[in-house]
mmCIF file of C-alpha atoms in Angstrom:
data_model
loop_
_atom_site.group_PDB
_atom_site.id
_atom_site.type_symbol
_atom_site.label_atom_id
_atom_site.label_comp_id
_atom_site.label_asym_id
_atom_site.label_seq_id
_atom_site.Cartn_x
_atom_site.Cartn_y
_atom_site.Cartn_z
ATOM 1 C CA MET A 12 0.153 -7.924 9.307
ATOM 2 C CA CYS A 13 -2.064 -6.673 6.463
ATOM 3 C CA ARG A 14 -2.865 -6.848 2.756
ATOM 4 C CA TRP A 15 -3.105 -3.963 0.317
ATOM 5 C CA LEU A 16 -3.885 -3.010 -3.264
ATOM 6 C CA ALA A 17 -3.029 0.021 -5.390
ATOM 7 C CA TYR A 18 -4.610 0.740 -8.784
ATOM 8 C CA SER A 19 -3.648 3.203 -11.510
ATOM 9 C CA GLY A 20 -5.071 3.624 -14.994
ATOM 10 C CA GLU A 21 -8.285 4.609 -16.701
ATOM 11 C CA PRO A 22 -11.033 5.554 -14.208
ATOM 12 C CA LEU A 23 -12.480 2.348 -12.801
ATOM 13 C CA GLN A 24 -15.110 1.340 -10.286
ATOM 14 C CA PRO A 25 -12.879 0.236 -7.386
ATOM 15 C CA SER A 26 -15.262 -2.629 -6.574
ATOM 16 C CA THR A 27 -13.985 -4.320 -9.750
ATOM 17 C CA VAL A 28 -10.755 -5.302 -8.009
ATOM 18 C CA ILE A 29 -11.462 -4.703 -4.326
ATOM 19 C CA LEU A 30 -14.582 -6.908 -4.222
ATOM 20 C CA ASP A 31 -15.204 -8.702 -7.516
ATOM 21 C CA ALA A 32 -11.848 -10.213 -8.524
ATOM 22 C CA GLN A 33 -11.278 -13.952 -8.090
ATOM 23 C CA HIS A 34 -8.960 -13.271 -5.141
ATOM 24 C CA SER A 35 -10.136 -9.754 -4.354
ATOM 25 C CA LEU A 36 -8.785 -7.785 -1.431
ATOM 26 C CA VAL A 37 -11.950 -8.504 0.535
ATOM 27 C CA LYS A 38 -11.577 -12.226 -0.127
ATOM 28 C CA GLN A 39 -7.931 -11.977 0.979
ATOM 29 C CA SER A 40 -9.118 -10.388 4.200
ATOM 30 C CA LEU A 41 -10.867 -13.697 4.931
ATOM 31 C CA ASN A 42 -8.173 -15.997 3.558
ATOM 32 C CA SER A 43 -4.675 -14.754 2.755
ATOM 33 C CA PRO A 44 -2.493 -17.734 1.718
ATOM 34 C CA LEU A 45 0.690 -15.657 1.333
ATOM 35 C CA GLY A 46 0.154 -13.492 4.404
ATOM 36 C CA ALA A 47 1.717 -13.826 7.827
ATOM 37 C CA GLU A 48 -1.862 -13.781 9.125
ATOM 38 C CA THR A 49 -4.543 -15.750 7.279
ATOM 39 C CA VAL A 50 -7.365 -13.437 8.381
ATOM 40 C CA ASN A 51 -7.183 -9.634 8.192
ATOM 41 C CA GLY A 52 -10.344 -8.482 9.946
ATOM 42 C CA ASP A 53 -9.250 -5.577 12.149
ATOM 43 C CA GLY A 54 -10.534 -2.771 9.990
ATOM 44 C CA PHE A 55 -9.867 -1.518 6.492
ATOM 45 C CA GLY A 56 -9.325 1.641 4.529
ATOM 46 C CA PHE A 57 -10.006 2.963 1.057
ATOM 47 C CA GLY A 58 -8.469 6.085 -0.438
ATOM 48 C CA TRP A 59 -9.045 7.534 -3.893
ATOM 49 C CA TYR A 60 -8.239 10.478 -6.113
ATOM 50 C CA PRO A 61 -11.204 12.055 -7.924
ATOM 51 C CA ARG A 62 -11.979 11.048 -11.498
ATOM 52 C CA ASP A 63 -10.912 14.426 -12.898
ATOM 53 C CA SER A 64 -8.069 14.990 -10.448
ATOM 54 C CA VAL A 65 -5.054 17.055 -11.435
ATOM 55 C CA ALA A 66 -1.569 17.274 -9.982
ATOM 56 C CA GLY A 67 -1.821 18.157 -6.313
ATOM 57 C CA SER A 68 -5.384 16.881 -5.843
ATOM 58 C CA VAL A 69 -6.173 15.743 -2.318
ATOM 59 C CA PRO A 70 -7.433 12.154 -2.064
ATOM 60 C CA ALA A 71 -10.583 11.177 -0.196
ATOM 61 C CA LEU A 72 -10.482 8.553 2.565
ATOM 62 C CA PHE A 73 -12.904 6.049 4.037
ATOM 63 C CA HIS A 74 -11.871 4.084 7.135
ATOM 64 C CA SER A 75 -13.792 1.532 9.163
ATOM 65 C CA THR A 76 -13.024 -0.711 12.115
ATOM 66 C CA GLU A 77 -15.420 -3.313 10.718
ATOM 67 C CA PRO A 78 -13.977 -6.329 8.870
ATOM 68 C CA ALA A 79 -13.956 -5.514 5.151
ATOM 69 C CA TRP A 80 -16.242 -8.452 4.400
ATOM 70 C CA ASN A 81 -18.851 -7.146 6.841
ATOM 71 C CA ASP A 82 -19.190 -3.499 5.785
ATOM 72 C CA GLU A 83 -21.992 -2.775 3.336
ATOM 73 C CA ASN A 84 -20.772 0.804 2.901
ATOM 74 C CA LEU A 85 -17.599 -0.432 1.211
ATOM 75 C CA ARG A 86 -19.582 -2.035 -1.618
ATOM 76 C CA GLU A 87 -21.876 0.977 -1.931
ATOM 77 C CA LEU A 88 -18.975 3.392 -2.130
ATOM 78 C CA THR A 89 -16.710 1.403 -4.447
ATOM 79 C CA GLN A 90 -19.567 0.799 -6.884
ATOM 80 C CA ALA A 91 -20.729 4.423 -6.858
ATOM 81 C CA ILE A 92 -17.473 6.137 -7.811
ATOM 82 C CA GLU A 93 -14.850 5.845 -10.515
ATOM 83 C CA SER A 94 -11.227 6.724 -9.853
ATOM 84 C CA PRO A 95 -7.998 6.706 -11.890
ATOM 85 C CA LEU A 96 -5.873 5.934 -8.819
ATOM 86 C CA PHE A 97 -6.921 4.344 -5.563
ATOM 87 C CA PHE A 98 -5.535 2.457 -2.566
ATOM 88 C CA SER A 99 -7.194 -0.113 -0.335
ATOM 89 C CA HIS A 100 -5.891 -1.877 2.767
ATOM 90 C CA VAL A 101 -7.160 -4.581 5.119
ATOM 91 C CA ARG A 102 -5.647 -4.721 8.579
ATOM 92 C CA ALA A 103 -4.567 -7.394 11.028
ATOM 93 C CA ALA A 104 -3.719 -5.451 14.185
ATOM 94 C CA GLY A 105 -0.362 -6.428 15.615
ATOM 95 C CA GLY A 106 -0.521 -4.388 18.808
ATOM 96 C CA PRO A 107 -1.933 -0.897 18.177
ATOM 97 C CA PRO A 108 -5.665 -0.801 18.971
ATOM 98 C CA ILE A 109 -8.459 -1.251 16.471
ATOM 99 C CA GLN A 110 -9.609 2.300 15.742
ATOM 100 C CA GLN A 111 -10.246 4.340 12.611
ATOM 101 C CA SER A 112 -7.150 6.502 13.071
ATOM 102 C CA ASN A 113 -5.004 3.355 12.859
ATOM 103 C CA CYS A 114 -6.484 2.249 9.527
ATOM 104 C CA HIS A 115 -4.502 2.766 6.335
ATOM 105 C CA PRO A 116 -4.093 4.494 3.952
ATOM 106 C CA PHE A 117 -2.738 7.587 5.659
ATOM 107 C CA ARG A 118 -2.886 10.986 3.974
ATOM 108 C CA TYR A 119 -0.906 14.205 4.029
ATOM 109 C CA GLU A 120 -1.901 16.895 1.533
ATOM 110 C CA ASN A 121 -1.907 15.118 -1.861
ATOM 111 C CA TRP A 122 0.057 12.084 -0.601
ATOM 112 C CA MET A 123 -1.285 8.659 0.310
ATOM 113 C CA PHE A 124 0.701 5.976 2.143
ATOM 114 C CA MET A 125 0.089 2.425 3.332
ATOM 115 C CA HIS A 126 2.291 -0.297 4.808
ATOM 116 C CA ASN A 127 2.145 -4.054 5.276
ATOM 117 C CA GLY A 128 4.616 -5.074 7.960
ATOM 118 C CA PHE A 129 5.995 -3.688 11.189
ATOM 119 C CA LEU A 130 8.867 -1.993 12.948
ATOM 120 C CA THR A 131 10.269 -4.626 15.290
ATOM 121 C CA ASP A 132 10.013 -3.681 18.968
ATOM 122 C CA PHE A 133 8.496 -0.356 17.984
ATOM 123 C CA ALA A 134 7.928 0.561 21.649
ATOM 124 C CA LYS A 135 11.699 0.659 22.158
ATOM 125 C CA MET A 136 12.208 2.976 19.173
ATOM 126 C CA LYS A 137 9.045 5.052 19.347
ATOM 127 C CA ARG A 138 10.321 7.969 21.408
ATOM 128 C CA ASP A 139 13.414 8.488 19.245
ATOM 129 C CA LEU A 140 11.475 8.206 15.982
ATOM 130 C CA VAL A 141 8.577 10.437 17.012
ATOM 131 C CA PHE A 142 10.989 13.101 18.288
ATOM 132 C CA ALA A 143 12.663 13.023 14.853
ATOM 133 C CA VAL A 144 9.407 14.040 13.131
ATOM 134 C CA ASP A 145 9.298 17.714 12.185
ATOM 135 C CA PRO A 146 7.217 19.653 14.757
ATOM 136 C CA SER A 147 5.046 21.057 11.965
ATOM 137 C CA LEU A 148 4.079 17.505 10.940
ATOM 138 C CA TYR A 149 3.583 16.048 14.405
ATOM 139 C CA PRO A 150 -0.060 17.272 14.768
ATOM 140 C CA TYR A 151 -0.984 15.193 11.697
ATOM 141 C CA ILE A 152 -0.126 11.919 13.434
ATOM 142 C CA HIS A 153 -3.611 10.914 14.582
ATOM 143 C CA GLY A 154 -3.152 7.230 15.418
ATOM 144 C CA THR A 155 -0.727 5.010 17.302
ATOM 145 C CA THR A 156 0.774 2.796 14.586
ATOM 146 C CA ASP A 157 4.414 2.419 13.647
ATOM 147 C CA SER A 158 3.321 2.813 10.000
ATOM 148 C CA GLU A 159 2.013 6.349 10.516
ATOM 149 C CA VAL A 160 5.233 7.344 12.274
ATOM 150 C CA LEU A 161 7.216 5.898 9.357
ATOM 151 C CA PHE A 162 5.175 8.000 6.918
ATOM 152 C CA HIS A 163 5.669 11.250 8.833
ATOM 153 C CA LEU A 164 9.333 10.515 9.363
ATOM 154 C CA ALA A 165 9.710 10.129 5.578
ATOM 155 C CA LEU A 166 7.832 13.405 5.049
ATOM 156 C CA THR A 167 10.245 15.050 7.484
ATOM 157 C CA LEU A 168 13.195 13.677 5.519
ATOM 158 C CA GLY A 169 12.139 15.006 2.123
ATOM 159 C CA LEU A 170 9.535 12.605 0.752
ATOM 160 C CA SER A 171 7.580 15.410 -0.934
ATOM 161 C CA ASP A 172 10.613 16.470 -2.983
ATOM 162 C CA ASP A 173 12.071 13.008 -3.639
ATOM 163 C CA PRO A 174 9.851 10.106 -2.589
ATOM 164 C CA ILE A 175 12.465 7.377 -2.904
ATOM 165 C CA ALA A 176 15.079 9.404 -1.036
ATOM 166 C CA GLY A 177 12.567 10.253 1.700
ATOM 167 C CA ILE A 178 11.609 6.615 2.280
ATOM 168 C CA THR A 179 15.276 5.593 2.076
ATOM 169 C CA LYS A 180 16.334 8.060 4.764
ATOM 170 C CA ALA A 181 13.406 7.081 6.988
ATOM 171 C CA VAL A 182 14.219 3.370 6.760
ATOM 172 C CA GLN A 183 17.910 4.054 7.363
ATOM 173 C CA MET A 184 17.053 6.051 10.482
ATOM 174 C CA ILE A 185 14.747 3.275 11.719
ATOM 175 C CA GLU A 186 17.507 0.715 11.237
ATOM 176 C CA SER A 187 20.074 2.925 12.940
ATOM 177 C CA VAL A 188 17.825 3.605 15.931
ATOM 178 C CA GLY A 189 16.822 -0.044 16.077
ATOM 179 C CA HIS A 190 20.405 -1.243 16.129
ATOM 180 C CA GLU A 191 21.186 1.240 18.903
ATOM 181 C CA HIS A 192 18.442 -0.469 20.923
ATOM 182 C CA GLY A 193 19.775 -3.938 20.190
ATOM 183 C CA ILE A 194 17.156 -4.803 17.561
ATOM 184 C CA ASN A 195 18.698 -6.976 14.839
ATOM 185 C CA PHE A 196 16.030 -6.578 12.154
ATOM 186 C CA PRO A 197 14.134 -3.309 12.742
ATOM 187 C CA MET A 198 12.340 -2.922 9.396
ATOM 188 C CA GLN A 199 9.856 -5.255 7.725
ATOM 189 C CA GLY A 200 7.316 -4.672 5.052
ATOM 190 C CA THR A 201 5.991 -3.404 1.772
ATOM 191 C CA ILE A 202 5.019 0.229 1.282
ATOM 192 C CA ALA A 203 2.709 1.934 -1.223
ATOM 193 C CA LEU A 204 3.031 5.656 -1.803
ATOM 194 C CA SER A 205 1.367 8.022 -4.275
ATOM 195 C CA ASP A 206 1.160 11.726 -5.061
ATOM 196 C CA GLY A 207 -1.912 11.243 -7.251
ATOM 197 C CA ALA A 208 0.030 10.659 -10.463
ATOM 198 C CA THR A 209 2.715 8.065 -9.685
ATOM 199 C CA ILE A 210 2.726 4.993 -7.448
ATOM 200 C CA TRP A 211 5.897 3.905 -5.685
ATOM 201 C CA ALA A 212 5.792 0.372 -4.239
ATOM 202 C CA PHE A 213 8.666 -0.679 -1.955
ATOM 203 C CA ARG A 214 9.566 -4.209 -0.871
ATOM 204 C CA TYR A 215 12.229 -4.272 1.817
ATOM 205 C CA SER A 216 13.160 -5.751 5.169
ATOM 206 C CA THR A 217 16.371 -5.576 7.170
ATOM 207 C CA GLN A 218 16.465 -9.362 7.256
ATOM 208 C CA GLY A 219 15.947 -9.688 3.500
ATOM 209 C CA ARG A 220 12.757 -11.741 4.005
ATOM 210 C CA SER A 221 10.045 -9.263 3.110
ATOM 211 C CA ARG A 222 6.291 -9.593 2.832
ATOM 212 C CA SER A 223 5.044 -10.565 -0.627
ATOM 213 C CA LEU A 224 4.477 -7.977 -3.369
ATOM 214 C CA PHE A 225 3.300 -8.355 -6.979
ATOM 215 C CA HIS A 226 2.181 -6.211 -9.872
ATOM 216 C CA SER A 227 0.063 -7.040 -12.900
ATOM 217 C CA VAL A 228 1.413 -7.317 -16.427
ATOM 218 C CA ASP A 229 0.116 -4.916 -19.070
ATOM 219 C CA ILE A 230 -3.458 -5.494 -20.152
ATOM 220 C CA ASP A 231 -2.602 -5.968 -23.848
ATOM 221 C CA THR A 232 -0.359 -8.889 -22.935
ATOM 222 C CA LEU A 233 -3.083 -10.378 -20.754
ATOM 223 C CA ARG A 234 -5.674 -10.126 -23.513
ATOM 224 C CA GLU A 235 -3.272 -11.772 -25.940
ATOM 225 C CA MET A 236 -2.613 -14.571 -23.447
ATOM 226 C CA TYR A 237 -6.304 -15.028 -22.547
ATOM 227 C CA PRO A 238 -8.457 -13.831 -25.484
ATOM 228 C CA ASP A 239 -11.562 -15.652 -24.246
ATOM 229 C CA ILE A 240 -11.763 -14.035 -20.804
ATOM 230 C CA GLU A 241 -14.518 -11.428 -21.050
ATOM 231 C CA ARG A 242 -13.624 -9.787 -17.748
ATOM 232 C CA LEU A 243 -10.399 -8.400 -19.194
ATOM 233 C CA LYS A 244 -12.466 -6.126 -21.462
ATOM 234 C CA ILE A 245 -13.460 -4.102 -18.385
ATOM 235 C CA PHE A 246 -9.965 -2.665 -18.067
ATOM 236 C CA GLY A 247 -8.381 0.127 -20.084
ATOM 237 C CA ARG A 248 -4.957 -0.234 -21.692
ATOM 238 C CA SER A 249 -3.235 1.667 -18.862
ATOM 239 C CA ALA A 250 -4.839 -0.350 -16.060
ATOM 240 C CA ARG A 251 -2.293 -1.680 -13.570
ATOM 241 C CA VAL A 252 -2.462 -2.986 -9.997
ATOM 242 C CA VAL A 253 0.192 -3.487 -7.350
ATOM 243 C CA VAL A 254 -0.902 -6.009 -4.732
ATOM 244 C CA SER A 255 0.220 -7.990 -1.721
ATOM 245 C CA GLU A 256 -1.113 -11.126 -3.415
ATOM 246 C CA PRO A 257 -2.237 -11.873 -7.002
ATOM 247 C CA LEU A 258 -5.918 -11.211 -7.684
ATOM 248 C CA ASN A 259 -6.373 -14.337 -9.830
ATOM 249 C CA ASP A 260 -4.819 -17.693 -10.673
ATOM 250 C CA LEU A 261 -3.981 -16.870 -14.288
ATOM 251 C CA PRO A 262 -0.368 -17.926 -14.997
ATOM 252 C CA GLY A 263 1.718 -14.946 -16.050
ATOM 253 C CA ALA A 264 -0.824 -12.332 -14.965
ATOM 254 C CA PHE A 265 1.257 -11.086 -12.018
ATOM 255 C CA ILE A 266 4.979 -10.544 -11.557
ATOM 256 C CA GLU A 267 6.643 -10.724 -8.157
ATOM 257 C CA VAL A 268 8.551 -7.602 -7.140
ATOM 258 C CA PRO A 269 12.045 -8.685 -6.029
ATOM 259 C CA GLU A 270 13.465 -8.147 -2.555
ATOM 260 C CA SER A 271 15.002 -4.734 -1.880
ATOM 261 C CA THR A 272 13.264 -3.155 -4.855
ATOM 262 C CA VAL A 273 11.022 -0.184 -5.555
ATOM 263 C CA ALA A 274 8.532 -0.613 -8.390
ATOM 264 C CA ILE A 275 7.536 2.714 -9.915
ATOM 265 C CA LEU A 276 4.234 2.926 -11.810
ATOM 266 C CA ASP A 277 4.044 6.068 -13.901
ATOM 267 C CA ALA A 278 1.888 6.761 -16.963
ATOM 268 C CA GLY A 279 0.946 3.116 -17.267
ATOM 269 C CA GLU A 280 4.519 1.816 -17.250
ATOM 270 C CA TYR A 281 6.521 -0.020 -14.590
ATOM 271 C CA HIS A 282 10.126 0.614 -13.688
ATOM 272 C CA HIS A 283 12.108 -1.303 -11.083
ATOM 273 C CA GLN A 284 15.165 -0.054 -9.276
ATOM 274 C CA PRO A 285 17.160 -1.332 -6.302
ATOM 275 C CA PHE A 286 16.158 -0.081 -2.861
ATOM 276 C CA LEU A 287 18.771 -0.317 -0.090
ATOM 277 C CA ALA A 288 19.930 -3.514 -1.823
ATOM 278 C CA ASP A 289 23.355 -3.410 -0.148
ATOM 279 C CA ALA A 290 21.773 -3.247 3.288
ATOM 280 C CA ALA A 291 19.597 -6.307 2.962
#
């Protein structure tokens, strides 16, 4: 349904990866070989934490219903700022209307969230899932997407205290409600989540056939593998990206995140752990 990118590391002009990479996110919005939809032109979003952000900092958001390749403000903005952690998302609408409130990433306090995928037959589950959202959180659901409901359901179920547990409980509830409504495979997708310091990237689907997800290898390894590529000097030693599709064709530059896995990016290091592996 969509493509997304999450960066963490030394402060960087976001345009470096969102616009200028060989297979940048904007280029993927026009041609996405690994995506379920080749073109993702139904709006985009960009969210970033300030350069000197501290724990608890609230990210800034920019959403547009324009195709990413057609919005001059995206280039202006991503060249004008530097950020140590940012998200970007290009959308292919699968039902909910094209409007700014349906563009990812979504935000609650210091948290950012984005999703590539869908909840199967969401209309059948929507009432049950929305009613399960804590009343204090319900006013913060501004759009009509299944992704935003998933985010607020996870917040209701403890995401702020334990992000992996919160997402786990939300997905389990979605699957339970879906099965009650006769839906065989309720959950599909990859999820990016951050509190401003850590990135959690989930790859999971009930069917065990999830959307693609990759992360870069460490920059020192890349420079050792490709000492003649000048572009690699742009990036600091902690620079890492998690992406729906690799940003270049360099062999070994990106590692695929396995099915039913959460990749945790913290202080420049990756850790993988199983996510609902027994359920897939």
